[in-house]
């Protein structure tokens, strides 16, 4: 392979900017009018966590309006004009109005929750009944607003969060093509990794991961079917929590598959993820999977106060998450931290049946996508879109804009499936759940009397390639066992490979969300691997990051 000369990178950077400008389809009305510019005194809220922002509002040194304005300005500076991350698909035109109302409540002595006045981004497959659209990145949904908030949107508003805007995503949550580019959508263009701009942000919650890494909001919500929270969190150097299936409502979220889909927080710290989960977790009559949520939920942020690794039994799974020497070196530093903090580390632990249910998972997702998307579209009441076949037809009509880079073979495969009474579907679902859960994760935990399993989350980010799609051959991931089983998993920054972040995942059995949060929090405090991105343009042929010209 011919290596680039370092002097070529300024020209390549200009090409990347041109591609980004062409890829994106901006809405001139997507940015709110700014009536209250920040004061002349320099204000930098980078790396502020939710508690720090809340303290600033409590002591009167900041208001929600000023915090919200700072993030709006940073989105304009970093996401649009500067490195061109394309991570935020649209800013809420009512964000500042919402912040003003919450400031008025605070002055009157009312503080709803730790999220009162805190700006939060939502992945653009989560419904908002306001002037924002919910598109799933598709032009097919780019004109009809949702009629009601998703349940998690309602809970966030009720807690006093400012819905700052929507984040870009892999279109239809990456369930369109087998060779898609993570983070690309027809509405938002290509999201870029803020650490190295020509590298993938991973999908499908790519915009949420990149935006929080770049300090464009205090926190975000992502969604996952298999890897779509933990992969972008790991690759963008942040925390991502995939809760137990059924702990968080999916009502009002554009679906892939009800047997695996869940929403979850994407934050810069484990404590912020716990604060977010305290708000969004709970039962919802419109989502039957959440029947047990109110009984099973805990006070997640409070539970972190006593978090410790002392005496905890942690199993190391080496067969997933990455198999090269660089990843192994990071894993060794993780093990050293765990042991230094008093954990009893069992290394290695074999995860039974890993990889044996991959085909079953694909079958289940295809069947459920066809059924679940149809139900969502009918409830959304989009006249021209009532089924998956309508979406496929739309893409064919709009092929120049929708299918220019890659096709929709996953959608076509799903459309060829029957209904959920199919023996093929039922057998695949039963087998996948059994092998991943009771005979997989549960069996490993029981055999070694473990509190949790630990693995590298994901290999480092690969180059963006709109022609050939993601380099999944190099993209080893540990997400599948917990995703298929419906069990909780959290990724925490663990280290870097040539300036590219890598995360470590803690996962355990069903409803053990408080356990994985506590273990991750104790690890995070001891390991402290998070550092903010520098927005470098590329990685040089000697492996060093090349700064933007």
Coordinates of C-alpha atoms in Angstrom, one line a residue:
X1 CA 0.0 0.0 0.0
X2 CA 1.4 3.5 -0.9
X3 CA 1.7 5.7 2.1
X4 CA 0.8 9.4 2.0
X5 CA 3.5 12.0 2.4
X6 CA 2.8 14.2 5.5
X7 CA 2.8 17.3 3.4
X8 CA -0.2 16.0 1.5
X9 CA -2.4 16.1 4.6
X10 CA -3.4 19.8 4.4
X11 CA -4.8 19.2 0.9
X12 CA -6.5 16.0 2.1
X13 CA -8.1 18.0 4.9
X14 CA -9.5 20.5 2.4
X15 CA -11.0 17.6 0.4
X16 CA -12.5 16.1 3.6
X17 CA -14.2 19.5 4.4
X18 CA -15.5 19.6 0.8
X19 CA -16.9 16.1 1.1
X20 CA -18.5 17.0 4.4
X21 CA -20.2 20.0 2.9
X22 CA -21.5 18.0 0.0
X23 CA -22.6 15.1 2.2
X24 CA -24.7 17.2 4.5
X25 CA -28.2 18.4 3.7
X26 CA -28.6 21.3 6.1
X27 CA -31.9 22.9 7.0
X28 CA -31.5 26.7 7.0
X29 CA -34.1 26.8 9.7
X30 CA -32.5 24.2 12.0
X31 CA -30.5 26.7 14.1
X32 CA -32.4 29.0 16.5
X33 CA -32.0 32.7 16.5
X34 CA -29.6 33.7 19.2
X35 CA -30.9 36.7 21.1
X36 CA -28.7 36.5 24.2
X37 CA -25.0 36.2 23.4
X38 CA -22.6 35.1 26.0
X39 CA -21.0 37.8 28.2
X40 CA -17.6 39.1 27.3
X41 CA -16.1 37.2 30.2
X42 CA -14.6 34.0 28.8
X43 CA -16.8 31.0 29.5
X44 CA -15.6 27.4 28.9
X45 CA -17.9 24.6 29.9
X46 CA -15.9 21.9 28.3
X47 CA -15.8 18.7 30.4
X48 CA -18.3 20.1 32.9
X49 CA -20.4 17.2 34.2
X50 CA -24.1 17.5 35.2
X51 CA -23.3 18.0 38.9
X52 CA -20.9 20.8 38.2
X53 CA -23.4 22.6 35.9
X54 CA -26.1 22.1 38.5
X55 CA -23.9 23.6 41.2
X56 CA -23.1 26.7 39.0
X57 CA -26.9 27.3 38.6
X58 CA -27.5 26.7 42.3
X59 CA -24.9 29.3 43.4
X60 CA -26.2 31.8 40.7
X61 CA -23.0 32.0 38.7
X62 CA -24.7 30.5 35.7
X63 CA -28.2 30.1 34.3
X64 CA -29.7 27.4 32.2
X65 CA -30.0 30.0 29.4
X66 CA -26.4 30.8 29.5
X67 CA -25.4 27.2 29.6
X68 CA -27.7 26.4 26.7
X69 CA -26.4 29.4 24.7
X70 CA -22.9 28.2 25.2
X71 CA -23.7 24.8 23.8
X72 CA -25.6 26.3 20.9
X73 CA -22.6 28.5 20.1
X74 CA -20.2 25.5 20.4
X75 CA -22.4 23.4 18.1
X76 CA -22.1 26.2 15.5
X77 CA -18.4 26.6 16.0
X78 CA -17.3 22.9 16.3
X79 CA -20.0 20.9 14.5
X80 CA -20.8 23.2 11.6
X81 CA -18.0 25.6 10.8
X82 CA -14.9 24.1 12.4
X83 CA -14.0 20.4 12.2
X84 CA -17.5 19.8 10.7
X85 CA -18.4 16.8 12.8
X86 CA -22.0 16.7 11.5
X87 CA -23.0 15.2 14.8
X88 CA -26.0 17.4 15.5
X89 CA -28.7 17.1 12.9
X90 CA -30.7 20.1 14.2
X91 CA -30.8 22.4 17.2
X92 CA -34.2 22.8 19.0
X93 CA -35.5 26.2 18.0
X94 CA -37.3 26.4 21.4
X95 CA -34.2 25.4 23.5
X96 CA -33.6 28.9 24.8
X97 CA -37.2 29.5 25.6
X98 CA -37.3 26.3 27.6
X99 CA -34.1 27.3 29.4
X100 CA -35.7 30.7 30.4
X101 CA -38.8 28.9 31.8
X102 CA -36.7 26.6 33.9
X103 CA -34.6 29.5 35.1
X104 CA -37.9 31.2 36.2
X105 CA -38.8 28.0 38.1
X106 CA -35.5 27.9 39.9
X107 CA -35.9 31.6 40.9
X108 CA -39.3 30.6 42.3
X109 CA -37.7 27.9 44.4
X110 CA -38.6 24.9 42.2
X111 CA -35.9 22.5 41.1
X112 CA -37.4 19.4 39.5
X113 CA -34.4 17.0 39.5
X114 CA -30.6 17.0 39.0
X115 CA -31.4 17.5 35.3
X116 CA -33.2 20.8 35.9
X117 CA -31.9 23.2 33.3
X118 CA -29.4 20.8 31.8
X119 CA -29.1 20.7 28.0
X120 CA -29.6 17.2 26.6
X121 CA -29.3 15.9 23.0
X122 CA -31.5 13.1 21.7
X123 CA -30.7 10.7 18.9
X124 CA -32.9 11.5 15.9
X125 CA -34.9 8.4 16.1
X126 CA -36.6 9.5 19.3
X127 CA -39.9 11.3 18.9
X128 CA -40.4 14.9 20.1
X129 CA -43.8 16.6 19.8
X130 CA -42.4 20.0 19.1
X131 CA -40.9 22.0 16.2
X132 CA -38.2 19.4 15.7
X133 CA -38.6 16.5 13.3
X134 CA -37.8 12.9 14.0
X135 CA -36.3 11.5 10.9
X136 CA -34.1 8.4 11.7
X137 CA -31.8 10.1 9.2
X138 CA -34.2 9.3 6.3
X139 CA -35.7 11.8 3.9
X140 CA -38.8 9.7 4.1
X141 CA -39.6 11.1 7.6
X142 CA -38.1 14.6 7.0
X143 CA -41.4 16.5 6.6
X144 CA -43.9 15.1 9.1
X145 CA -43.4 15.8 12.8
X146 CA -44.2 13.3 15.6
X147 CA -47.6 13.9 17.2
X148 CA -46.4 13.0 20.7
X149 CA -43.2 12.8 22.7
X150 CA -41.5 9.5 23.2
X151 CA -41.9 8.3 26.8
X152 CA -38.2 9.0 27.5
X153 CA -38.6 12.5 26.0
X154 CA -41.6 13.1 28.3
X155 CA -39.6 12.0 31.3
X156 CA -36.7 14.2 30.5
X157 CA -38.9 17.2 30.0
X158 CA -40.7 16.4 33.3
X159 CA -37.3 16.3 35.1
X160 CA -36.5 19.8 33.8
X161 CA -34.0 18.9 31.1
X162 CA -33.6 21.2 28.1
X163 CA -34.0 19.3 24.9
X164 CA -31.2 20.9 23.0
X165 CA -31.5 19.2 19.7
X166 CA -31.2 15.9 17.8
X167 CA -28.1 14.0 16.9
X168 CA -27.2 12.4 13.6
X169 CA -27.2 8.6 13.3
X170 CA -26.6 5.8 10.9
X171 CA -29.8 6.0 8.8
X172 CA -32.6 3.8 10.1
X173 CA -30.2 2.9 12.9
X174 CA -27.9 1.1 10.5
X175 CA -30.5 -1.4 9.4
X176 CA -30.5 -0.6 5.7
X177 CA -27.3 -2.1 4.1
X178 CA -24.6 -4.6 4.8
X179 CA -21.9 -2.1 3.6
X180 CA -23.1 1.2 5.1
X181 CA -20.8 3.8 6.5
X182 CA -21.6 4.2 10.2
X183 CA -22.8 7.7 11.0
X184 CA -24.1 8.5 7.5
X185 CA -27.7 9.6 6.9
X186 CA -29.3 11.3 3.9
X187 CA -30.6 14.0 6.3
X188 CA -27.4 14.7 8.2
X189 CA -24.5 13.5 6.0
X190 CA -21.5 11.8 7.4
X191 CA -20.7 12.2 11.1
X192 CA -17.0 12.2 11.9
X193 CA -14.9 11.1 14.8
X194 CA -13.7 14.1 16.8
X195 CA -10.5 12.5 17.8
X196 CA -9.4 11.8 14.2
X197 CA -11.7 13.3 11.7
X198 CA -11.3 10.8 8.9
X199 CA -12.1 7.9 11.2
X200 CA -15.5 6.3 11.9
X201 CA -17.6 7.5 14.8
X202 CA -19.3 4.0 14.8
X203 CA -23.0 3.5 14.6
X204 CA -25.8 3.9 14.9
X205 CA -25.7 6.4 17.8
X206 CA -22.7 8.0 16.1
X207 CA -23.9 11.6 16.5
X208 CA -24.6 11.2 20.2
X209 CA -21.2 9.7 20.8
X210 CA -19.3 12.3 18.8
X211 CA -21.3 15.3 20.2
X212 CA -20.7 14.3 23.8
X213 CA -17.0 13.6 23.2
X214 CA -16.8 17.1 21.7
X215 CA -18.7 18.8 24.6
X216 CA -21.6 19.9 22.5
X217 CA -24.1 19.0 25.3
X218 CA -24.0 17.8 28.9
X219 CA -25.3 14.4 27.9
X220 CA -27.2 12.5 25.2
X221 CA -29.5 9.6 24.7
X222 CA -28.6 6.9 22.2
X223 CA -30.3 3.6 21.3
X224 CA -29.0 0.1 20.8
X225 CA -30.0 -3.1 19.2
X226 CA -26.5 -4.5 19.1
X227 CA -23.6 -2.2 19.7
X228 CA -25.2 1.1 18.8
X229 CA -24.6 2.7 22.2
X230 CA -21.4 1.0 23.4
X231 CA -19.5 1.1 20.1
X232 CA -19.8 4.8 19.4
X233 CA -19.2 5.5 23.1
X234 CA -16.0 3.4 23.1
X235 CA -14.8 4.8 19.8
X236 CA -15.5 8.4 20.8
X237 CA -14.0 8.1 24.3
X238 CA -17.1 8.4 26.5
X239 CA -19.4 6.4 28.7
X240 CA -22.3 4.5 27.2
X241 CA -24.9 2.4 29.1
X242 CA -27.1 -0.2 27.4
X243 CA -29.7 -0.9 30.1
X244 CA -31.5 -4.2 30.7
X245 CA -34.1 -4.7 28.1
X246 CA -37.4 -3.5 29.6
X247 CA -35.9 -1.0 32.1
X248 CA -36.5 2.0 29.7
X249 CA -39.5 2.5 27.5
X250 CA -39.2 2.3 23.7
X251 CA -42.6 4.0 23.0
X252 CA -42.0 6.7 20.4
X253 CA -38.6 5.4 19.2
X254 CA -38.1 4.3 15.6
X255 CA -37.5 0.6 16.1
X256 CA -35.4 -2.2 14.7
X257 CA -36.3 -5.2 17.0
X258 CA -38.4 -5.3 20.2
X259 CA -36.4 -8.3 21.5
X260 CA -33.2 -6.2 21.6
X261 CA -33.9 -2.5 21.3
X262 CA -33.3 -0.2 24.2
X263 CA -32.4 3.5 24.7
X264 CA -29.7 4.5 27.1
X265 CA -27.5 7.4 28.3
X266 CA -24.3 8.5 26.6
X267 CA -22.2 10.8 28.9
X268 CA -18.7 11.8 29.8
X269 CA -18.8 10.2 33.3
X270 CA -20.5 7.1 34.8
X271 CA -22.1 9.4 37.4
X272 CA -23.9 11.3 34.7
X273 CA -25.1 8.1 33.1
X274 CA -26.6 7.1 36.5
X275 CA -28.3 10.5 36.8
X276 CA -29.8 10.1 33.3
X277 CA -30.9 6.5 34.1
X278 CA -32.7 7.7 37.3
X279 CA -34.9 9.9 35.1
X280 CA -35.6 7.7 32.0
X281 CA -36.0 4.3 33.7
X282 CA -39.5 3.0 34.7
X283 CA -42.6 1.2 33.6
X284 CA -44.8 2.4 30.7
X285 CA -48.2 1.0 29.8
X286 CA -47.4 1.5 26.1
X287 CA -44.4 -0.7 26.3
X288 CA -45.2 -4.2 27.7
X289 CA -41.6 -5.1 28.1
X290 CA -41.3 -2.5 30.9
X291 CA -43.8 -4.2 33.2
X292 CA -41.1 -5.0 35.7
X293 CA -39.2 -1.8 35.4
X294 CA -40.7 0.1 38.4
X295 CA -40.2 -2.9 40.7
X296 CA -36.6 -3.5 39.4
X297 CA -35.3 0.0 39.2
X298 CA -32.9 1.5 41.8
X299 CA -31.6 4.9 42.9
X300 CA -28.7 4.7 40.5
X301 CA -26.8 7.8 41.3
X302 CA -27.1 7.3 45.1
X303 CA -25.8 3.7 44.7
X304 CA -22.5 5.0 43.3
X305 CA -21.6 6.6 46.7
X306 CA -20.3 3.3 48.1
X307 CA -19.0 1.9 44.8
X308 CA -15.9 -0.2 45.2
X309 CA -14.0 -2.9 43.4
X310 CA -12.7 -4.3 46.7
X311 CA -13.5 -8.0 46.9
X312 CA -15.5 -8.0 43.7
X313 CA -15.0 -11.1 41.4
X314 CA -14.4 -9.9 37.8
X315 CA -14.1 -12.3 34.9
X316 CA -12.0 -11.3 31.9
X317 CA -13.3 -12.4 28.5
X318 CA -10.5 -12.2 26.0
X319 CA -12.3 -13.8 23.0
X320 CA -14.3 -10.6 22.2
X321 CA -13.7 -6.9 21.7
X322 CA -10.3 -7.0 19.9
X323 CA -7.5 -9.4 19.4
X324 CA -4.4 -7.3 18.4
X325 CA -1.5 -6.5 20.6
X326 CA -2.5 -2.9 21.1
X327 CA -5.8 -3.8 22.5
X328 CA -4.3 -6.5 24.6
X329 CA -1.9 -4.0 26.1
X330 CA -4.8 -1.8 27.1
X331 CA -6.6 -4.8 28.6
X332 CA -3.5 -5.5 30.7
X333 CA -3.6 -2.0 32.2
X334 CA -7.3 -2.5 32.9
X335 CA -6.5 -5.7 34.8
X336 CA -3.8 -4.0 36.7
X337 CA -6.2 -1.3 37.8
X338 CA -8.9 -3.8 38.8
X339 CA -6.4 -5.8 40.9
X340 CA -4.9 -2.6 42.5
X341 CA -8.4 -1.7 43.6
X342 CA -8.8 -5.0 45.3
X343 CA -10.8 -6.9 42.7
X344 CA -10.4 -10.7 42.5
X345 CA -9.7 -11.1 38.7
X346 CA -10.4 -14.4 37.0
X347 CA -8.5 -14.5 33.8
X348 CA -9.5 -15.8 31.3
X349 CA -13.2 -16.7 31.4
X350 CA -14.7 -18.5 28.5
X351 CA -18.1 -17.2 27.4
X352 CA -20.1 -20.3 26.4
X353 CA -21.7 -20.4 23.0
X354 CA -20.3 -17.1 21.9
X355 CA -20.8 -16.7 18.1
X356 CA -23.1 -19.7 17.9
X357 CA -26.3 -17.5 17.7
X358 CA -25.1 -14.8 15.3
X359 CA -27.2 -16.3 12.4
X360 CA -30.2 -16.6 14.7
X361 CA -29.8 -12.9 15.7
X362 CA -29.8 -11.8 12.1
X363 CA -33.0 -13.8 11.4
X364 CA -34.8 -12.4 14.5
X365 CA -33.8 -8.8 13.6
X366 CA -35.1 -9.2 10.0
X367 CA -38.5 -10.5 11.1
X368 CA -39.0 -8.0 13.9
X369 CA -37.8 -5.0 11.8
X370 CA -40.5 -5.6 9.2
X371 CA -43.2 -5.9 11.9
X372 CA -42.1 -3.3 14.4
X373 CA -41.3 -0.6 11.8
X374 CA -44.8 -1.0 10.3
X375 CA -46.4 -0.6 13.7
X376 CA -44.3 2.6 14.4
X377 CA -45.2 4.1 11.1
X378 CA -48.9 3.5 11.5
X379 CA -48.8 5.1 14.9
X380 CA -46.8 8.0 13.6
X381 CA -49.5 8.6 11.0
X382 CA -47.4 9.4 8.0
X383 CA -49.9 9.1 5.2
X384 CA -47.4 7.9 2.5
X385 CA -45.5 5.5 4.8
X386 CA -47.4 2.7 6.5
X387 CA -45.0 -0.2 6.1
X388 CA -41.4 -1.3 5.4
X389 CA -42.4 -1.8 1.7
X390 CA -43.4 1.9 1.5
X391 CA -39.9 2.9 2.8
X392 CA -38.2 0.7 0.3
X393 CA -40.3 2.2 -2.5
X394 CA -39.5 5.7 -1.3
X395 CA -35.8 5.0 -1.3
X396 CA -36.1 3.7 -4.9
X397 CA -37.9 6.8 -6.0
X398 CA -35.2 9.0 -4.2
X399 CA -32.3 6.8 -5.2
X400 CA -30.1 9.7 -6.2
X401 CA -30.2 11.1 -2.7
X402 CA -30.8 8.0 -0.6
X403 CA -29.0 5.2 -2.4
X404 CA -26.0 7.0 -3.8
X405 CA -23.5 5.4 -1.5
X406 CA -25.0 2.1 -0.5
X407 CA -28.2 0.2 -1.0
X408 CA -31.0 -1.3 1.1
X409 CA -30.4 -5.0 1.0
X410 CA -31.1 -5.5 4.7
X411 CA -34.5 -3.8 4.3
X412 CA -35.2 -6.0 1.2
X413 CA -34.3 -9.1 3.2
X414 CA -36.6 -8.1 6.0
X415 CA -39.4 -7.4 3.6
X416 CA -39.1 -11.0 2.3
X417 CA -39.9 -12.4 5.8
X418 CA -43.2 -13.6 7.0
X419 CA -45.0 -12.5 10.2
X420 CA -43.9 -13.2 13.8
X421 CA -45.9 -16.5 13.9
X422 CA -43.3 -18.0 11.6
X423 CA -41.7 -21.2 13.0
X424 CA -38.3 -20.0 11.7
X425 CA -38.6 -16.7 13.7
X426 CA -39.8 -18.4 16.9
X427 CA -37.1 -21.0 16.8
X428 CA -34.3 -18.5 16.2
X429 CA -35.5 -16.2 18.9
X430 CA -35.8 -18.9 21.5
X431 CA -32.3 -20.4 20.6
X432 CA -30.6 -17.0 20.6
X433 CA -32.0 -15.9 24.0
X434 CA -31.1 -19.3 25.5
X435 CA -27.5 -19.5 24.2
X436 CA -26.7 -15.8 25.0
X437 CA -28.4 -15.6 28.4
X438 CA -29.0 -18.6 30.6
X439 CA -26.4 -20.8 28.8
X440 CA -24.0 -17.9 28.0
X441 CA -23.5 -14.9 30.3
X442 CA -25.5 -16.5 33.2
X443 CA -23.5 -19.7 33.0
X444 CA -20.2 -17.9 33.0
X445 CA -21.2 -15.8 36.0
X446 CA -22.4 -18.8 37.9
X447 CA -19.5 -21.1 37.2
X448 CA -16.9 -18.6 38.5
X449 CA -19.1 -16.9 41.1
X450 CA -18.6 -13.5 39.3
X451 CA -20.1 -10.1 39.9
X452 CA -19.5 -9.1 36.3
X453 CA -17.7 -9.9 33.1
X454 CA -15.2 -7.5 31.5
X455 CA -14.0 -7.3 27.9
X456 CA -12.6 -4.7 25.5
X457 CA -15.6 -3.0 24.0
X458 CA -14.5 -2.3 20.5
X459 CA -11.3 -2.2 18.4
X460 CA -10.1 1.4 17.4
X461 CA -12.0 3.4 14.9
X462 CA -11.4 2.5 11.2
X463 CA -11.2 5.0 8.3
X464 CA -14.5 6.4 6.9
X465 CA -15.2 4.8 3.6
X466 CA -18.4 5.7 1.8
X467 CA -17.5 3.6 -1.2
X468 CA -16.9 0.2 0.6
X469 CA -18.6 0.9 3.9
X470 CA -17.4 0.0 7.4
X471 CA -14.4 -2.2 7.9
X472 CA -16.1 -4.6 10.2
X473 CA -13.4 -7.2 9.5
X474 CA -11.2 -5.0 11.7
X475 CA -14.1 -3.9 14.0
X476 CA -14.1 -6.6 16.7
X477 CA -16.8 -5.9 19.2
X478 CA -18.0 -7.4 22.5
X479 CA -21.6 -6.0 22.3
X480 CA -23.4 -9.1 21.0
X481 CA -23.8 -11.4 24.0
X482 CA -25.4 -8.7 26.3
X483 CA -27.4 -7.3 23.3
X484 CA -29.0 -10.6 22.4
X485 CA -29.6 -11.6 26.0
X486 CA -31.1 -8.2 26.8
X487 CA -28.6 -7.7 29.7
X488 CA -27.0 -4.5 30.9
X489 CA -23.6 -3.4 29.5
X490 CA -21.6 -0.2 30.1
X491 CA -18.4 0.9 28.4
X492 CA -15.9 3.3 30.1
X493 CA -12.8 4.9 28.5
X494 CA -9.8 2.6 29.0
X495 CA -6.9 3.9 26.8
X496 CA -5.8 5.1 23.4
X497 CA -4.2 3.6 20.3
X498 CA -2.4 6.3 18.2
X499 CA -4.8 8.9 19.6
X500 CA -7.9 6.7 19.0
X501 CA -10.0 5.8 22.1
X502 CA -10.7 2.3 23.3
X503 CA -13.2 1.4 26.0
X504 CA -13.7 -1.4 28.4
X505 CA -17.1 -3.0 29.0
X506 CA -18.7 -4.3 32.2
X507 CA -21.7 -6.6 31.7
X508 CA -23.7 -8.9 33.9
X509 CA -27.1 -10.6 34.2
X510 CA -30.6 -9.2 33.8
X511 CA -31.5 -6.2 36.0
X512 CA -28.0 -5.9 37.3
X513 CA -27.8 -2.3 36.0
X514 CA -26.9 -0.9 39.4
X515 CA -24.1 -3.4 39.7
X516 CA -22.4 -2.6 36.4
X517 CA -22.8 1.1 37.0
X518 CA -21.1 0.8 40.4
X519 CA -18.2 -1.3 39.2
X520 CA -17.7 1.0 36.2
X521 CA -17.8 4.1 38.4
X522 CA -15.1 2.6 40.8
X523 CA -13.0 1.6 37.8
X524 CA -13.4 5.1 36.2
X525 CA -12.2 6.9 39.3
X526 CA -9.1 4.7 39.5
X527 CA -8.2 4.4 35.8
X528 CA -9.1 8.0 34.6
X529 CA -8.5 7.4 30.9
X530 CA -10.9 10.0 29.5
X531 CA -9.3 13.0 27.7
X532 CA -11.1 15.4 25.3
X533 CA -10.6 15.2 21.5
X534 CA -8.2 17.5 19.6
X535 CA -10.0 17.3 16.2
X536 CA -6.9 16.1 14.3
X537 CA -7.4 15.6 10.6
X538 CA -5.8 12.1 10.1
X539 CA -3.3 9.6 11.4
X540 CA 0.1 9.8 9.7
X541 CA 2.0 7.0 8.2
X542 CA 4.1 6.6 11.3
X543 CA 0.9 6.5 13.4
X544 CA 1.0 10.0 14.8
X545 CA -2.0 12.2 14.7
X546 CA -1.7 15.0 12.1
X547 CA -3.0 18.3 13.4
X548 CA -5.5 20.3 11.4
X549 CA -3.9 23.1 9.2

